[in-house]
mmCIF file of C-alpha atoms and ligand atoms in Angstrom:
data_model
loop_
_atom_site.group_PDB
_atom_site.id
_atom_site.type_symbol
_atom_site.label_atom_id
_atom_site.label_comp_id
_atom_site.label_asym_id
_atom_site.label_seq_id
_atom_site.Cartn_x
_atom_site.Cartn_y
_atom_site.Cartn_z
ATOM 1 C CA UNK A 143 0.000 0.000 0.000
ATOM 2 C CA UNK A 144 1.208 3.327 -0.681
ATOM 3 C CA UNK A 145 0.050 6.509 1.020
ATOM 4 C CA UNK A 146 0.805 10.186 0.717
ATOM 5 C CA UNK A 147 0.138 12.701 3.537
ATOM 6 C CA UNK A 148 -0.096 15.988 3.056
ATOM 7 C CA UNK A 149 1.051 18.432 6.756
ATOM 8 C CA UNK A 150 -0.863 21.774 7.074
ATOM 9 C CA UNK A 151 1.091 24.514 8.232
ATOM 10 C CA UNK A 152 -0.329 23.586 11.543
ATOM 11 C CA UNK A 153 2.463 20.536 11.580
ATOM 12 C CA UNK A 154 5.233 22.708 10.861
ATOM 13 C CA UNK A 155 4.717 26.401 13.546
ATOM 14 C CA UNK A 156 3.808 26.715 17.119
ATOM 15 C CA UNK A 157 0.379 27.286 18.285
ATOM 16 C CA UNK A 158 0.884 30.853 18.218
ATOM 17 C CA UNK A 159 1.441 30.775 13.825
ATOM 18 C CA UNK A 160 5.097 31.751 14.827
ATOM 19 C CA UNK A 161 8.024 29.926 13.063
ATOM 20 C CA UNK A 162 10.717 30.086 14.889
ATOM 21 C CA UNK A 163 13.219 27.482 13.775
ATOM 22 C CA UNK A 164 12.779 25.561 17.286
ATOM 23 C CA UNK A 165 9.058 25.710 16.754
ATOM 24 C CA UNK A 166 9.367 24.392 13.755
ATOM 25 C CA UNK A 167 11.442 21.602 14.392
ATOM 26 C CA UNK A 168 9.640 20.662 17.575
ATOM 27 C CA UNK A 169 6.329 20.077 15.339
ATOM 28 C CA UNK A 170 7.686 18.160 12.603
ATOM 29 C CA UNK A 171 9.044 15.975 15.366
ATOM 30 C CA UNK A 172 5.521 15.451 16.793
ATOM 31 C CA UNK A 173 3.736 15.008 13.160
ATOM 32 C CA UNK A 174 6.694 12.383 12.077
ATOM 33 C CA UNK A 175 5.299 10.211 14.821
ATOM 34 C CA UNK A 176 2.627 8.970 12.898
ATOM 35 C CA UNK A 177 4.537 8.948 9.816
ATOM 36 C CA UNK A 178 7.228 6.533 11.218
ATOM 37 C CA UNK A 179 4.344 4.404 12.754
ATOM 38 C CA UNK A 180 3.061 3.849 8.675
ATOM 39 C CA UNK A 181 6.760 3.309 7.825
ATOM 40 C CA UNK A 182 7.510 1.031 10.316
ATOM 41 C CA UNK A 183 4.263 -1.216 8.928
ATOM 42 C CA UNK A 184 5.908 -1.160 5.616
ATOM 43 C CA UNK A 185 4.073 1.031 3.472
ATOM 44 C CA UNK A 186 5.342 2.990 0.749
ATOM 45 C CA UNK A 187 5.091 6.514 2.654
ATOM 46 C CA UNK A 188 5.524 10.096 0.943
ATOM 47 C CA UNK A 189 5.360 13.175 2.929
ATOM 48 C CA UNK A 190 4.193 16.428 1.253
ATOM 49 C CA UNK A 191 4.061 19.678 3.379
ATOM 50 C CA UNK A 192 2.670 23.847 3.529
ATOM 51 C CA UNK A 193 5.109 26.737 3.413
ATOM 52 C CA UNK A 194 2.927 29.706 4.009
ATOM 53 C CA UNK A 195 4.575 30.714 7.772
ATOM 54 C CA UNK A 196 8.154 30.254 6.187
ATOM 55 C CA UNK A 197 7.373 32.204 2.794
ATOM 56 C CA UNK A 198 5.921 34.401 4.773
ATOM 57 C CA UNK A 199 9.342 35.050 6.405
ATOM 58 C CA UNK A 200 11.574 35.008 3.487
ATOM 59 C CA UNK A 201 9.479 37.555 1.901
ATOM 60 C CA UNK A 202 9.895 39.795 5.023
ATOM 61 C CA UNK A 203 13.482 39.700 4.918
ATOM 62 C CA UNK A 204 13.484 40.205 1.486
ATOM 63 C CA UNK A 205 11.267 43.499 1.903
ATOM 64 C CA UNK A 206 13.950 44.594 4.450
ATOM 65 C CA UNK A 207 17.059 43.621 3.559
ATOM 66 C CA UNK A 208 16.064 44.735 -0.427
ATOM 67 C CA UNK A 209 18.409 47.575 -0.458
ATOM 68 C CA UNK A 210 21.179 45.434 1.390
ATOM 69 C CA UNK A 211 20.832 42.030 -1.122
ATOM 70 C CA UNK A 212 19.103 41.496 -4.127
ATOM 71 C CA UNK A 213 15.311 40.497 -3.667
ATOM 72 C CA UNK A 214 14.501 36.522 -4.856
ATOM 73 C CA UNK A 215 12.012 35.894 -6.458
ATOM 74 C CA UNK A 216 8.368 33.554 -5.094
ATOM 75 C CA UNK A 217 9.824 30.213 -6.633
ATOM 76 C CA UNK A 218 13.336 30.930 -4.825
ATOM 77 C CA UNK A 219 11.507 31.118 -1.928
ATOM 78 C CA UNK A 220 9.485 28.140 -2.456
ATOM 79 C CA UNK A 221 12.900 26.271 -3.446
ATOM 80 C CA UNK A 222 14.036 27.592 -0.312
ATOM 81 C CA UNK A 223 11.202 26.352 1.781
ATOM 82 C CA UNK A 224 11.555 23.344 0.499
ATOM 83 C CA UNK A 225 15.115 22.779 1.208
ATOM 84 C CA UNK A 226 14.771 23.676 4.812
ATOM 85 C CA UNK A 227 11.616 22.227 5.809
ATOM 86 C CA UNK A 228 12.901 19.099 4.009
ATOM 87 C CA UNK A 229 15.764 19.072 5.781
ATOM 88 C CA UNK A 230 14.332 19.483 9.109
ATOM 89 C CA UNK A 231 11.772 16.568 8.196
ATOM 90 C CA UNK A 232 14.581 14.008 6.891
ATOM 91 C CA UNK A 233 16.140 14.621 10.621
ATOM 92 C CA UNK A 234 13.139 14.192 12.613
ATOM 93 C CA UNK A 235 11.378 11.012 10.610
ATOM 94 C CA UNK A 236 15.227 9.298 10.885
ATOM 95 C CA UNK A 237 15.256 9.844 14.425
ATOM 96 C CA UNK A 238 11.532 8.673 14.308
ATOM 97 C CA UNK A 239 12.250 5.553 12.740
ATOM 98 C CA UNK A 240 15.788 4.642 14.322
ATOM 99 C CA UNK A 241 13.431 4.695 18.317
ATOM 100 C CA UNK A 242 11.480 2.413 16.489
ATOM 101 C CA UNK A 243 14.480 -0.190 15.228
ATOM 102 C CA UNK A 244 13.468 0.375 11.455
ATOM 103 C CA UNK A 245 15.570 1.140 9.267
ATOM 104 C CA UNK A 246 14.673 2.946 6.018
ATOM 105 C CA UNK A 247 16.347 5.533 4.501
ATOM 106 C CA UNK A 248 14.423 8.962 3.826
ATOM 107 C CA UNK A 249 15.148 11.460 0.812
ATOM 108 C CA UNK A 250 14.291 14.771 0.109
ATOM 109 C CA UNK A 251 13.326 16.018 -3.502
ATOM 110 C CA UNK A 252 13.639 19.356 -4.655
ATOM 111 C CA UNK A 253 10.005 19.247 -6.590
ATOM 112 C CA UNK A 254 8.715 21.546 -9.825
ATOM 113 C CA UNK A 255 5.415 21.774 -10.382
ATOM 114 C CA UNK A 256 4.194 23.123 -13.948
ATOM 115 C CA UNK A 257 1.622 25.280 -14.729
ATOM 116 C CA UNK A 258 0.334 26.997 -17.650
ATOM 117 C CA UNK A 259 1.529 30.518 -18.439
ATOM 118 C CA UNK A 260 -1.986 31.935 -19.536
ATOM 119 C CA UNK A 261 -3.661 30.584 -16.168
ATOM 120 C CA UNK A 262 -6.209 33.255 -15.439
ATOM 121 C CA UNK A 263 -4.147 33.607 -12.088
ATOM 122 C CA UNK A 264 -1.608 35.276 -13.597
ATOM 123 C CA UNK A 265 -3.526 38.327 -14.896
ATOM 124 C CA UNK A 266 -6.088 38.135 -11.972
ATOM 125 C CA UNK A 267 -3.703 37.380 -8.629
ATOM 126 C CA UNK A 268 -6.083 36.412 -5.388
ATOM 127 C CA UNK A 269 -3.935 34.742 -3.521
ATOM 128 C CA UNK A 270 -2.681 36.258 -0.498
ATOM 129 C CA UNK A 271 0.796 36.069 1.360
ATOM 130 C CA UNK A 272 3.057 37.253 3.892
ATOM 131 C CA UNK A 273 2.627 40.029 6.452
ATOM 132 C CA UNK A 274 -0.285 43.222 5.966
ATOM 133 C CA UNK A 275 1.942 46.410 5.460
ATOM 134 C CA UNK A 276 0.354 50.205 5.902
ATOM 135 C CA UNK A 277 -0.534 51.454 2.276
ATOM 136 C CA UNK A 278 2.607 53.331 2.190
ATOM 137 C CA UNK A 279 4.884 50.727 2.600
ATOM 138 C CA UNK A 280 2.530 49.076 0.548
ATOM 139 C CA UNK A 281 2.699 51.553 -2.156
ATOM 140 C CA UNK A 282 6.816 51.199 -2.143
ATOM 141 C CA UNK A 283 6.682 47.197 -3.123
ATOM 142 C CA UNK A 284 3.730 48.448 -5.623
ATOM 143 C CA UNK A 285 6.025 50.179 -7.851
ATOM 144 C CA UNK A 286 8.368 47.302 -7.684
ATOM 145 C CA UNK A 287 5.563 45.643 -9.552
ATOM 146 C CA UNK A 288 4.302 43.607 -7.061
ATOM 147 C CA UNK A 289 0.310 43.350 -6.712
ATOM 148 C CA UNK A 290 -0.924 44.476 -3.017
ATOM 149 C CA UNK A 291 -4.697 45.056 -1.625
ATOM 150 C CA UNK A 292 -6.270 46.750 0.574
ATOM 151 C CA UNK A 293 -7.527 44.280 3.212
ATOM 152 C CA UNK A 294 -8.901 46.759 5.686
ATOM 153 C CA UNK A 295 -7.955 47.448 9.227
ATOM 154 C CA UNK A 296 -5.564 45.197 9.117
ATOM 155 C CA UNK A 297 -3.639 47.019 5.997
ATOM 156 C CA UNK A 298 -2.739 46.107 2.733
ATOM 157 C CA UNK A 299 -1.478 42.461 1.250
ATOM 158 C CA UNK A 300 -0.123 41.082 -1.542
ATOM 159 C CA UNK A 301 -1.668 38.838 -3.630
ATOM 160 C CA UNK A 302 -0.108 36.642 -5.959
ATOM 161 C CA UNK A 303 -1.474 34.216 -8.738
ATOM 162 C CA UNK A 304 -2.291 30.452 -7.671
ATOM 163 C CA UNK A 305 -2.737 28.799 -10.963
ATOM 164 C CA UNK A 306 -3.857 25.149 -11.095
ATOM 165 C CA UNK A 307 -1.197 22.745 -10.825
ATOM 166 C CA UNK A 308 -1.055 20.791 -14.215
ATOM 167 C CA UNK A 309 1.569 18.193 -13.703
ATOM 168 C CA UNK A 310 4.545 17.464 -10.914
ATOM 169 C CA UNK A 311 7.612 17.430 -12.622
ATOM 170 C CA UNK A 312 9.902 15.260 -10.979
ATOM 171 C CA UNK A 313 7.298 12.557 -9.732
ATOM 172 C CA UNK A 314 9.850 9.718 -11.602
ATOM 173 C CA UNK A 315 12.377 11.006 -9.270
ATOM 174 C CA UNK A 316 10.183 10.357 -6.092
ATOM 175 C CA UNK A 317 8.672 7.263 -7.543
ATOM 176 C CA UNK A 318 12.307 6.111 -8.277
ATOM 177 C CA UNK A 319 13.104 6.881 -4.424
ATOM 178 C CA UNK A 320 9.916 4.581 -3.210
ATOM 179 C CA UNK A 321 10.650 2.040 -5.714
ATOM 180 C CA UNK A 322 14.178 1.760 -3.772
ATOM 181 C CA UNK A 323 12.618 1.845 -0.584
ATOM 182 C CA UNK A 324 13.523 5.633 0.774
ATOM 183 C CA UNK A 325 10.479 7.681 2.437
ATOM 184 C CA UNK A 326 10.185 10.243 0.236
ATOM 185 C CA UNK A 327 9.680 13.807 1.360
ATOM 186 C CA UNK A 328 8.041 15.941 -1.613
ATOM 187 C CA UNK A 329 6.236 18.928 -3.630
ATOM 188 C CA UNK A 330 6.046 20.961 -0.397
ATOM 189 C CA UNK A 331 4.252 23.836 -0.525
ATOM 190 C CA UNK A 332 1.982 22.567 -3.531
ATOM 191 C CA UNK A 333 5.408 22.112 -5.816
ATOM 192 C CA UNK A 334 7.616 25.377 -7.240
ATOM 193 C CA UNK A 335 5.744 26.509 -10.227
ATOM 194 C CA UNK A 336 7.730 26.790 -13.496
ATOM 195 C CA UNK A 337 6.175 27.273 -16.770
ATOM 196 C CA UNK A 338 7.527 25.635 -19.813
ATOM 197 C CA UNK A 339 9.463 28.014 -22.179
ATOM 198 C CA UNK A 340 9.174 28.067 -26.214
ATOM 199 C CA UNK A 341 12.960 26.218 -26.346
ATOM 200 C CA UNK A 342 10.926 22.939 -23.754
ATOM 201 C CA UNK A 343 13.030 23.949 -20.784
ATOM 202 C CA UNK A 344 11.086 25.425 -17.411
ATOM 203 C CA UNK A 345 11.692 28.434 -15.472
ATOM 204 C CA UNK A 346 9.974 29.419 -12.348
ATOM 205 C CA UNK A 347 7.557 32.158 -11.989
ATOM 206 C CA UNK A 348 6.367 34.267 -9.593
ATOM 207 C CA UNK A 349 3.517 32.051 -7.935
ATOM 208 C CA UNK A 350 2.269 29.534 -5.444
ATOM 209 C CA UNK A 351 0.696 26.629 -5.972
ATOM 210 C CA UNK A 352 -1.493 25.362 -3.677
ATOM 211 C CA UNK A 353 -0.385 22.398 -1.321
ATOM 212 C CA UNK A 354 -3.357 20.308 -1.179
ATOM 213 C CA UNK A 355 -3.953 20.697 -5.101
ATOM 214 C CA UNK A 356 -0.149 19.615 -5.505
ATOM 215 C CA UNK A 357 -0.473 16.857 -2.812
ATOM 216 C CA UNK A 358 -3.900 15.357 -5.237
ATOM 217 C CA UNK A 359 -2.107 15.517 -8.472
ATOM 218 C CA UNK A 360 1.447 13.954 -6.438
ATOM 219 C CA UNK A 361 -0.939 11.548 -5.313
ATOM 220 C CA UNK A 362 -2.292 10.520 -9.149
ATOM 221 C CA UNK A 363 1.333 10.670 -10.561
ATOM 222 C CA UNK A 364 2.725 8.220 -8.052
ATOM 223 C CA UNK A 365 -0.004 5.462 -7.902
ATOM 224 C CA UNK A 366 -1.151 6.581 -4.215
ATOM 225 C CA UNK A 367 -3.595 4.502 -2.674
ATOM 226 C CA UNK A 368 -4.855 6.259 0.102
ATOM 227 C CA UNK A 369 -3.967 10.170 0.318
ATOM 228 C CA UNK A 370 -4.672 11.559 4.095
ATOM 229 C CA UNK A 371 -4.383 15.950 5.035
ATOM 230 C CA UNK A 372 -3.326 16.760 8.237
ATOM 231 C CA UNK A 373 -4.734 19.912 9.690
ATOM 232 C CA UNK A 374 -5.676 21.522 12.751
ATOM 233 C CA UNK A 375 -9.587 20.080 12.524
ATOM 234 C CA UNK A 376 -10.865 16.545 13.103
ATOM 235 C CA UNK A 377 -12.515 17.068 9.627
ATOM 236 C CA UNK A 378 -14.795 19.127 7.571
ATOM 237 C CA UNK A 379 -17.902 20.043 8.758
ATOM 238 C CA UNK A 380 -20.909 21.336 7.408
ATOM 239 C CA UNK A 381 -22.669 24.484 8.704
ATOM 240 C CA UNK A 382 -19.134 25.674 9.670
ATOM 241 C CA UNK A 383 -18.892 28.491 12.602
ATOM 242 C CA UNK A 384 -22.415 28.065 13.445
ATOM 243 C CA UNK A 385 -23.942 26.077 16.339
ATOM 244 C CA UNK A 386 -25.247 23.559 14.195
ATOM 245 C CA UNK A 387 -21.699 22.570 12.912
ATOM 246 C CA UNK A 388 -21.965 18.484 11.662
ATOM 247 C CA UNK A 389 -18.971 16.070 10.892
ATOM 248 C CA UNK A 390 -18.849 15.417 6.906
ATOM 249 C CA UNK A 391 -18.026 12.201 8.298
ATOM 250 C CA UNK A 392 -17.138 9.202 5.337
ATOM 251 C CA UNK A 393 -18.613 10.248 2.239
ATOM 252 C CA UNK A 394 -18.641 9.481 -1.523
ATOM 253 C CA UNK A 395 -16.804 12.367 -3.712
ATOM 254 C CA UNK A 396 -20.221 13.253 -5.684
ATOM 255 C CA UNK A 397 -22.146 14.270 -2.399
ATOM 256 C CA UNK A 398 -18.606 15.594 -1.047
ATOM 257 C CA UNK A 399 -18.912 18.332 -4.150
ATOM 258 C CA UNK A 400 -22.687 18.389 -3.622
ATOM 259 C CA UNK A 401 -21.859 19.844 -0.045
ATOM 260 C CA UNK A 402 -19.240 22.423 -1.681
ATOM 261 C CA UNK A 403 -21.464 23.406 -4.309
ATOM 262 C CA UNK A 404 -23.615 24.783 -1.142
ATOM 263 C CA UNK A 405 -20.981 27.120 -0.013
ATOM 264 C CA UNK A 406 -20.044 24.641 2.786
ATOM 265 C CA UNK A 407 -16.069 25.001 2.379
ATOM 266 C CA UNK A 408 -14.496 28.253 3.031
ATOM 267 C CA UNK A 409 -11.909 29.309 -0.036
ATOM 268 C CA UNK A 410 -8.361 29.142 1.128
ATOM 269 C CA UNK A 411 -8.608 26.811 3.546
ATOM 270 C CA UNK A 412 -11.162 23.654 3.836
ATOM 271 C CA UNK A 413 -12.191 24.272 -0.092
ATOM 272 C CA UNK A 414 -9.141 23.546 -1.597
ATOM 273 C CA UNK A 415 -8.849 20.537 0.924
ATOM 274 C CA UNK A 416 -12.156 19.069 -0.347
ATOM 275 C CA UNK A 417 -11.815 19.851 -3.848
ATOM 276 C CA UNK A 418 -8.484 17.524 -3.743
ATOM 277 C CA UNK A 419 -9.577 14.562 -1.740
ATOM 278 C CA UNK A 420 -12.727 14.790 -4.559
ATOM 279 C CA UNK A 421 -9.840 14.965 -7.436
ATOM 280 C CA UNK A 422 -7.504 12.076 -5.969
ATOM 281 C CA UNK A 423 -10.653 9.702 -5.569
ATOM 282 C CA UNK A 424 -11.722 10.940 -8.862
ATOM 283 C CA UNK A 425 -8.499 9.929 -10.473
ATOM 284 C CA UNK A 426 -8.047 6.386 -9.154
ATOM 285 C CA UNK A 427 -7.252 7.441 -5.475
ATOM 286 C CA UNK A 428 -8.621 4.454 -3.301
ATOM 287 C CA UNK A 429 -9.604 6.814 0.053
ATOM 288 C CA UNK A 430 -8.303 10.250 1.093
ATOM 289 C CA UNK A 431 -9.009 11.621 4.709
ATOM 290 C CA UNK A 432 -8.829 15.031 6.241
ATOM 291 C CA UNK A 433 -8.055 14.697 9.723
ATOM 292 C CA UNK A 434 -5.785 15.931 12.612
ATOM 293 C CA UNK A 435 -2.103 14.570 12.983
ATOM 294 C CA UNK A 436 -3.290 11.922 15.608
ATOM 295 C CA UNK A 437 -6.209 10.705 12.906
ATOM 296 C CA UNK A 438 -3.286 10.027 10.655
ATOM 297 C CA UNK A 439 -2.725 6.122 11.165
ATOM 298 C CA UNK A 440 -6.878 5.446 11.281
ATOM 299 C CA UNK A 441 -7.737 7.322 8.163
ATOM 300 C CA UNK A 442 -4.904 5.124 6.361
ATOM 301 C CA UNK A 443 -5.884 1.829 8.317
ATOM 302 C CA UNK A 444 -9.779 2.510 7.309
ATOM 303 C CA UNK A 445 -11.010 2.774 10.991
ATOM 304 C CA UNK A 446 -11.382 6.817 11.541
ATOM 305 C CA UNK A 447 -13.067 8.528 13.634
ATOM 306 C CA UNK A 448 -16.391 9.801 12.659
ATOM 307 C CA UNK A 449 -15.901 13.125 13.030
ATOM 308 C CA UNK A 450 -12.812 12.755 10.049
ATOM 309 C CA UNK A 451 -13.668 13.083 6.746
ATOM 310 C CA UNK A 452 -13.179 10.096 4.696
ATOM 311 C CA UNK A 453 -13.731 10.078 0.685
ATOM 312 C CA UNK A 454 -14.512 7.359 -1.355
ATOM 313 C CA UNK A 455 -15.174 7.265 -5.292
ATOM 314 C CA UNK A 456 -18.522 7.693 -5.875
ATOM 315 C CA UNK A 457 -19.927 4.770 -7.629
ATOM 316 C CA UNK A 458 -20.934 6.595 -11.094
ATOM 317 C CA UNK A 459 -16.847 7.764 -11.246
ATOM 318 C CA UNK A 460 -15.686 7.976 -14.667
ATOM 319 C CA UNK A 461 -12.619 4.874 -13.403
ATOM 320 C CA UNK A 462 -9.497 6.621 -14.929
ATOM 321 C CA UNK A 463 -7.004 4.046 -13.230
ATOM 322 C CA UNK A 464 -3.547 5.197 -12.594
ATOM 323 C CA UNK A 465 -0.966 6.939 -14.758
HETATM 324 P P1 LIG B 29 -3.605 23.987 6.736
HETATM 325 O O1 LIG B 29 -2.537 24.880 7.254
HETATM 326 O O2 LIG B 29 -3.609 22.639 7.370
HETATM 327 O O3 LIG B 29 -3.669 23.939 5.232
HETATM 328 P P2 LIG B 29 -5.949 25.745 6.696
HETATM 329 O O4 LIG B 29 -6.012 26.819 7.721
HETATM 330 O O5 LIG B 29 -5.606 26.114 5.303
HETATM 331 O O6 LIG B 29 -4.977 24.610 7.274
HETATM 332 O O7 LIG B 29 -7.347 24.966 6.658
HETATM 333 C C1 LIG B 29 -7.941 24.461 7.853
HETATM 334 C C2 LIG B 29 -8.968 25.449 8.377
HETATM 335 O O8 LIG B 29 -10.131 25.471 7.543
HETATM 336 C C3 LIG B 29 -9.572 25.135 9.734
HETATM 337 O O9 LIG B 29 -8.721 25.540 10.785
HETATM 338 C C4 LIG B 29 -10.876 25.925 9.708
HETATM 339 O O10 LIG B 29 -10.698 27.186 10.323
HETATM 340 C C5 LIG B 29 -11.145 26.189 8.214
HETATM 341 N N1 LIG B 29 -12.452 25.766 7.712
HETATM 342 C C6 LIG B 29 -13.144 26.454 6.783
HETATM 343 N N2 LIG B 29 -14.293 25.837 6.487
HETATM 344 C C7 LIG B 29 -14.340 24.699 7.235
HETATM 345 C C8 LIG B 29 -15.284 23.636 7.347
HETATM 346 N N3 LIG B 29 -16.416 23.609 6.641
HETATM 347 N N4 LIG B 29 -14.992 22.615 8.205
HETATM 348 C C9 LIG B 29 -13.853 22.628 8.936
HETATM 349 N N5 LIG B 29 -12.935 23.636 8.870
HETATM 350 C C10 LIG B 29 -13.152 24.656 8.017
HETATM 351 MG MG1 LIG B 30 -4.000 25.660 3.899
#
């Protein structure tokens, strides 16, 4: 069996949304529990991850340091984020798995995603990132030729395009990694995207990708059976933020959209979530979960909790198979 999960930021900063590198180390080391536990049993185990908290930094110190050393670009910092937050992962799941008496060997991938150039993203950016400025500091970055927005009392933002994720690059690498055995740590923060250029090489572009979009199509490319998010909720619920909140609970992907469709999933966070458990099911996916870190091992063993969502193919799915 071969699973993916995907960590939410919540896995990777303190409580308080701070990252501070001891923060972030001490809560990969508590969400690699689980992970070495699925290991350990001999599953095929990839680990995909958010960057938002640690893009978020880089771009600060870019903003201040900008007349010091030269800006980098939003794929640098995705590369970067990648690097370090793989790095710190590799350390804490080998640890993980060497208490445990297993030993496996774990791999980090530096991971492109493409996208498409003309994705309506690009001319229309509504993603936000990093920290609200006041509009005149705002205005500074603005003639840089960076979009910001006004967000109200809280300042302005920038934005930045999200396009869809249309195919993970260097999936043959990470399947090559499984195939040999390694845990494979991958795509985090939804993949860096790169368009491809007239001449058929990439180059990166000023974007993110979003992780649990990345983590579905990761997820296709590499066969996954069961694909489980860890966030900071048991699950989805419907009638979220009201007093009649209920569990999703297990589910087939057709009413999953169904409950989207009625505004049920707020954008940003839980929508994006649902609409790639419904994609990876869609595609040949056998289950995928949303869940806490601590639902992890149920969701992939089949015996959640009812208050995590579980998705199943609906029975009318067009059956694509795997690639
Ligand atoms: P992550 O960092 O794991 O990606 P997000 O903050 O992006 O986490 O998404 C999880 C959040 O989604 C929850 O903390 C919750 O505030 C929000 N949310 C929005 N709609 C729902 C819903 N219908 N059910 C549960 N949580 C929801
Ligand atoms: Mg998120």
């Amino acid at each position: 069996m071969r699973v993916l999960i995907a960590l939410g930021g919540n896995a990777m900063t303190s409580a308080d949304g701070k990252a501070r590198p001891e923060d972030q180390i001490a809560a990969v080391t508590l969400a690699m529990e689980p992970v070495a536990d699925l290991a350990a049993d001999g599953l095929d185990v990839v680990v995909t991850h958010g960057n938002g908290p640690q893009v978020g930094n880089l771009l600060v110190k870019n903003e201040l340091a900008a007349t010091v050393v030269p800006p980098v670009t939003l794929d640098w910092c995705g590369a970067q984020t990648q690097g370090t937050i793989g790095f710190i992962v590799v350390n804490a799941l080998e640890r993980a798995l060497a208490v445990r008496g297993v030993r496996r060997r774990v791999a980090a991938v530096v991971t492109r995603t493409l996208v498409d150039a003309a994705d309506p993203g690009f001319r229309r950016p509504t993603k936000p990132i990093g920290r609200y400025l006041p509009p005149l500091e705002a205005k500074v970055l603005i003639e840089h030729g960076q979009v910001w927005e006004d967000r109200g009392p809280r300042g302005w933002r920038r934005v930045v395009a999200s396009p869809e994720p249309l195919e993970v690059l260097d999936a043959p690498a990470v399947a090559a990694l499984l195939a040999a055995g390694f845990v494979v740590v991958a795509n985090g923060g939804g993949g860096i995207p790169v368009v491809r250029q007239p001449d058929g090489s990439v180059a990166g572009v000023e974007a993110v990708v979003d992780k649990d979009l990345g983590a579905a199509l990761l997820g296709h490319a590499l066969g996954v059976d069961v694909l489980v998010i860890a966030t900071d909720v048991d699950g989805a619920v419907l009638g979220y933020g009201t007093t009649d909140e209920r569990p999703v609970g297990t589910v087939d992907a057709a009413t999953l959209r169904g409950y989207a469709a009625e505004g049920h999933f707020a954008g940003g966070s839980m929508g994006p979530k649902v609409e790639a458990v419904c994609r990876f099911v869609e595609h040949g996916g056998r289950r995928a979960a949303i869940t806490t870190l601590t639902g992890i091992a149920d969701a992939v063993r089949g015996e959640p909790p009812s208050t995590a969502t579980i998705v199943l193919p609906s029975d009318t799915r067009e059956v694509t198979g795997h690639a």
